Coordinates of C-alpha atoms in Angstrom, one line a residue:
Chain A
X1 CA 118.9 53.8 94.7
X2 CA 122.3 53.2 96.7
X3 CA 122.1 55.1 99.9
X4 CA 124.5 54.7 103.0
X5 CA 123.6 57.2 105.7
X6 CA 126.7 58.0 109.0
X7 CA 125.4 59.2 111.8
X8 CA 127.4 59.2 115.7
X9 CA 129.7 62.4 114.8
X10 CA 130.4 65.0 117.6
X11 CA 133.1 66.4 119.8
X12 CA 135.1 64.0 121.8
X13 CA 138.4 64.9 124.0
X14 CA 141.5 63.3 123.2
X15 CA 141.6 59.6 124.9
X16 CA 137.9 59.4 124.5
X17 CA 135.5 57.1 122.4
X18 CA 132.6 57.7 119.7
X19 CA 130.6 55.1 117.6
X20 CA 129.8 56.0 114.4
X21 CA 126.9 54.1 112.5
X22 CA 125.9 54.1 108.7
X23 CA 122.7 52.5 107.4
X24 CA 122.2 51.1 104.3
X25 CA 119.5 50.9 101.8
X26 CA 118.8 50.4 98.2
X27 CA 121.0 47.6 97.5
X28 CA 121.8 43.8 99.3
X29 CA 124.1 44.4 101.9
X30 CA 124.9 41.4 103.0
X31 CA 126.4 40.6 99.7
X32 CA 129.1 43.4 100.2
X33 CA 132.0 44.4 101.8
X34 CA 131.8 48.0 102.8
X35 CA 134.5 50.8 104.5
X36 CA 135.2 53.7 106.4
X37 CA 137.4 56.4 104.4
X38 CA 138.0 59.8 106.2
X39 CA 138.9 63.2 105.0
X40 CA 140.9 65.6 108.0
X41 CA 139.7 69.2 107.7
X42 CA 141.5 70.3 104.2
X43 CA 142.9 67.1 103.7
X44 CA 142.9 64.2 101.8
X45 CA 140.9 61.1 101.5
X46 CA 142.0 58.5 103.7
X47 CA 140.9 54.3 104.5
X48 CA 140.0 53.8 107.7
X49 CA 138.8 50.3 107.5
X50 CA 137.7 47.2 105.5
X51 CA 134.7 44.6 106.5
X52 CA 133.8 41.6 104.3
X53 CA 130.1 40.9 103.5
X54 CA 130.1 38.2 106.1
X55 CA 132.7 39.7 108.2
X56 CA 135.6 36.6 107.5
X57 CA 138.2 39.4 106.6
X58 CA 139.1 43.0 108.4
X59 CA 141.2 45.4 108.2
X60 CA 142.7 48.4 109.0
X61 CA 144.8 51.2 108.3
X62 CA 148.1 51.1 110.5
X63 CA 147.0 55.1 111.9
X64 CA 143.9 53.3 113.4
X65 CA 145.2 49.4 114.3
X66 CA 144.5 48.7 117.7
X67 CA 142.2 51.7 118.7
X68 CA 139.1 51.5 116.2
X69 CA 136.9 48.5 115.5
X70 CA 134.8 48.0 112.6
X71 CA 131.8 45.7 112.6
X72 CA 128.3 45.1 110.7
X73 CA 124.9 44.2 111.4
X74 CA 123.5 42.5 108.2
X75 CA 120.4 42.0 109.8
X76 CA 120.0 45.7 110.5
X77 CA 121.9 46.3 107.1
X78 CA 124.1 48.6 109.4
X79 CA 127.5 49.7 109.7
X80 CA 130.0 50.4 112.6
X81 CA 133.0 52.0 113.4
X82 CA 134.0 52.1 117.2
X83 CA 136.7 54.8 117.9
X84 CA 138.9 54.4 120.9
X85 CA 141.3 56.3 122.6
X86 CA 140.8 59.2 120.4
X87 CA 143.9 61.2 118.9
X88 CA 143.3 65.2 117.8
X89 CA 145.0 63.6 114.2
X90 CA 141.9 61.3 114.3
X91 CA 139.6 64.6 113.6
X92 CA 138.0 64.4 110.0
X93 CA 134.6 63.6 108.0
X94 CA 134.0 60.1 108.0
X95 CA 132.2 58.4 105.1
X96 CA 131.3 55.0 104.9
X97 CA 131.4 53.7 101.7
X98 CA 130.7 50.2 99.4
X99 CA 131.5 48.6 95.9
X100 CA 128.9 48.3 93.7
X101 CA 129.7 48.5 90.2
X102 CA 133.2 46.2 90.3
X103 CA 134.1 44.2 93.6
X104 CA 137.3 42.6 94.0
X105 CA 136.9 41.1 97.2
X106 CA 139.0 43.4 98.6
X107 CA 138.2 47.1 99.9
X108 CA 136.8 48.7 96.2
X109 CA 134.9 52.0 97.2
X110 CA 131.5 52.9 94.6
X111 CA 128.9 54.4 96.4
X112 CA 129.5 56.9 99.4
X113 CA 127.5 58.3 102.4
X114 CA 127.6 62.3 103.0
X115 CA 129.9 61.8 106.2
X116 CA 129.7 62.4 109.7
X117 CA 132.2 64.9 111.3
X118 CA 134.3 64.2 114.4
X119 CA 135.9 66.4 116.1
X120 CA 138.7 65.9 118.9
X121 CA 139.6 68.5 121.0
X122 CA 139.4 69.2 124.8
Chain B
X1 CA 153.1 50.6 102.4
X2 CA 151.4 51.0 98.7
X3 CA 151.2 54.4 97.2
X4 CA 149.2 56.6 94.3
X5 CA 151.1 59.3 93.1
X6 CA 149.4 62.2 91.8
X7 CA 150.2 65.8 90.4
X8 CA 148.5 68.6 93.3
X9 CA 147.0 71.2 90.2
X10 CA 145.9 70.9 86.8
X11 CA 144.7 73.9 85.2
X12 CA 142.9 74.2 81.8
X13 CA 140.7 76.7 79.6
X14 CA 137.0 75.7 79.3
X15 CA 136.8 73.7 76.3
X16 CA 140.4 71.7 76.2
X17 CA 141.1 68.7 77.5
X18 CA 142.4 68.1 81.1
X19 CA 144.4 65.3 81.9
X20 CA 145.3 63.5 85.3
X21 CA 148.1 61.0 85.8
X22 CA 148.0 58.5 89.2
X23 CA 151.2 56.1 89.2
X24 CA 152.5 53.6 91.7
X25 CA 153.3 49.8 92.1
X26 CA 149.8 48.7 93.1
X27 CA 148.4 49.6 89.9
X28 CA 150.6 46.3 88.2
X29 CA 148.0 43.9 89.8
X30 CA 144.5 46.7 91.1
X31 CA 142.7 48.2 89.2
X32 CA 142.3 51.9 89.5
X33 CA 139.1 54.1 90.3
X34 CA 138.9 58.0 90.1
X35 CA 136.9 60.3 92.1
X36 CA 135.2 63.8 91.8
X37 CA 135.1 65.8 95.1
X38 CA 133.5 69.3 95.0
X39 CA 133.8 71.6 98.3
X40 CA 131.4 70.4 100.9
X41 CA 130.1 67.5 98.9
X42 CA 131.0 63.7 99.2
X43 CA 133.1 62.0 96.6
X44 CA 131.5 60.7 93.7
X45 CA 132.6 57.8 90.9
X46 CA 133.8 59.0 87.8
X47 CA 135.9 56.0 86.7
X48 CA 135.9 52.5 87.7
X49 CA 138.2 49.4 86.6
X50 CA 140.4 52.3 84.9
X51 CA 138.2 53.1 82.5
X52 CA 134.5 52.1 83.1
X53 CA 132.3 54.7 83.4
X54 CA 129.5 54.8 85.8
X55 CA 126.2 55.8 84.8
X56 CA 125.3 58.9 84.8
X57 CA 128.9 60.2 84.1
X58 CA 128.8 62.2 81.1
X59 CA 131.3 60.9 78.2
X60 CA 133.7 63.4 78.3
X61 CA 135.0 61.5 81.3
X62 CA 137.0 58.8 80.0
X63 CA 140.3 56.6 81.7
X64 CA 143.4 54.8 80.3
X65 CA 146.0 52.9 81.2
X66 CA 150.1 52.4 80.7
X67 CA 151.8 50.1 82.8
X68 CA 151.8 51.5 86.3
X69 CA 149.9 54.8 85.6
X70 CA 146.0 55.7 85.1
X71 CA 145.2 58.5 83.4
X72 CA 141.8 60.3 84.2
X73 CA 141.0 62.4 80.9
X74 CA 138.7 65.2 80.7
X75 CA 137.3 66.0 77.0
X76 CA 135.9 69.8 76.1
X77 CA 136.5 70.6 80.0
X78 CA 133.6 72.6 81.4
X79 CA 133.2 75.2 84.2
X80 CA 131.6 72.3 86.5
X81 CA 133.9 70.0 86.1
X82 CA 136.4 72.2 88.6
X83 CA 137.0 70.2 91.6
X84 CA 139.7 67.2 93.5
X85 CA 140.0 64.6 91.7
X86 CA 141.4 61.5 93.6
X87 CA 142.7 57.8 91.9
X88 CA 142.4 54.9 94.4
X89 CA 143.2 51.1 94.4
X90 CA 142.1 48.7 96.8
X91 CA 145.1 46.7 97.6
X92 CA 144.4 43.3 99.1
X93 CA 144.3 44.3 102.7
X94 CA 144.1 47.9 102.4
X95 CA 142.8 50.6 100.5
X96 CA 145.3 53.3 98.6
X97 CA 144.6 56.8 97.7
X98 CA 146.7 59.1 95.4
X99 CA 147.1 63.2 97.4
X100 CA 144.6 64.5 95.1
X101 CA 144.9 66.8 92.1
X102 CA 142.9 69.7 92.3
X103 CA 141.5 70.5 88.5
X104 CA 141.1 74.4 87.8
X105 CA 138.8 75.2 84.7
X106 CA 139.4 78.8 84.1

């Protein structure tokens, strides 16, 4: 069984940083790319941010360019998302999630994580 | 930018069919996927490659295609089935989401 696990979520102030993780299990995750999607308090759902299975191709949405980082451990089949000079906008439920029934090569969302929740306020 | 253009509330009575439209350019070359998001809950799969159903989806979930639109349709709509519904497409360097139609099964 598919599961993908966040964990790092708290309250941050604005211009601060917070490192989200997600762990994977029940599938090969090395053979997958996987992504960050968020979902602001009433909101929408959002992408965040794209990593290939061996990390050759990244990318991010233009709200996020320049301030969060996205990496993976395939060792640790882990997940990261490192958040930067944090914005109140930047407040939502993040969920990591990865293809698993159809994969384009490009950021195709299957299987989700229950979310982590960060919160930026001072 | 690409975007998924969706309507923001469907209503139906339990029993009739509810249908969801998602239009926009990217859907000429992507394939689209629809979600089920109930309050508090993660999003969950319903449709995949625009009309591939996951398993464990029950049939009365089904998805088409016309050109630039998807269409999520909902057959014999029950009480459960009230929630967001969202289309996405993954672009080639980014992912696209439509606003979200939220699905009323009264």
């Amino acid at each position: 069984e598919v599961q993908l696990v966040e964990s790092g979520g708290g309250l941050v102030k604005p211009g601060g940083s917070l490192r989200l993780s997600c762990a994977a299990s029940g599938f090969t995750f090395s053979d997958y790319s996987v992504n960050w999607v968020r979902q602001a308090p009433g909101k929408g759902l959002e992408w965040v941010s794209s990593i290939s299975s061996t990390t050759s191709y990244i990318d991010y949405a233009d709200s996020v360019k320049g301030r969060f980082t996205i990496s993976r451990d395939n060792a640790k089949n882990s997940l990261y998302l490192q958040m930067n000079s944090l914005r109140a906008e930047d407040t939502a439920v993040y969920y990591c999630a990865t293809p698993y029934y159809y994969d384009s090569s490009g950021p195709d969302l299957d299987y989700w994580g229950q979310g982590t929740l960060v919160t930026v306020s001072s | 930018s690409y975007e998924l253009t969706q309507p923001s509330s469907v209503s139906v009575s339990p029993g009739q069919t509810a249908r969801i439209t998602c239009s926009g350019d990217v859907l000429a070359k992507k394939y689209g996927r629809w979600f089920q998001q109930k309050p508090g809950q993660a999003p969950v799969l319903v449709i995949y490659k625009d009309s591939e159903r996951p398993s464990g989806i029950p049939e009365r979930f089904s998805g088409s295609r016309s050109g630039t639109t998807v269409t999520l349709t909902i057959s014999g709509a029950q009480v459960e089935d009230e929630a967001d519904y969202y289309c996405y497409s993954a672009a080639d360097n980014s992912g696209v989401f439509g606003g979200g139609t939220k699905l009323t099964v009264l």
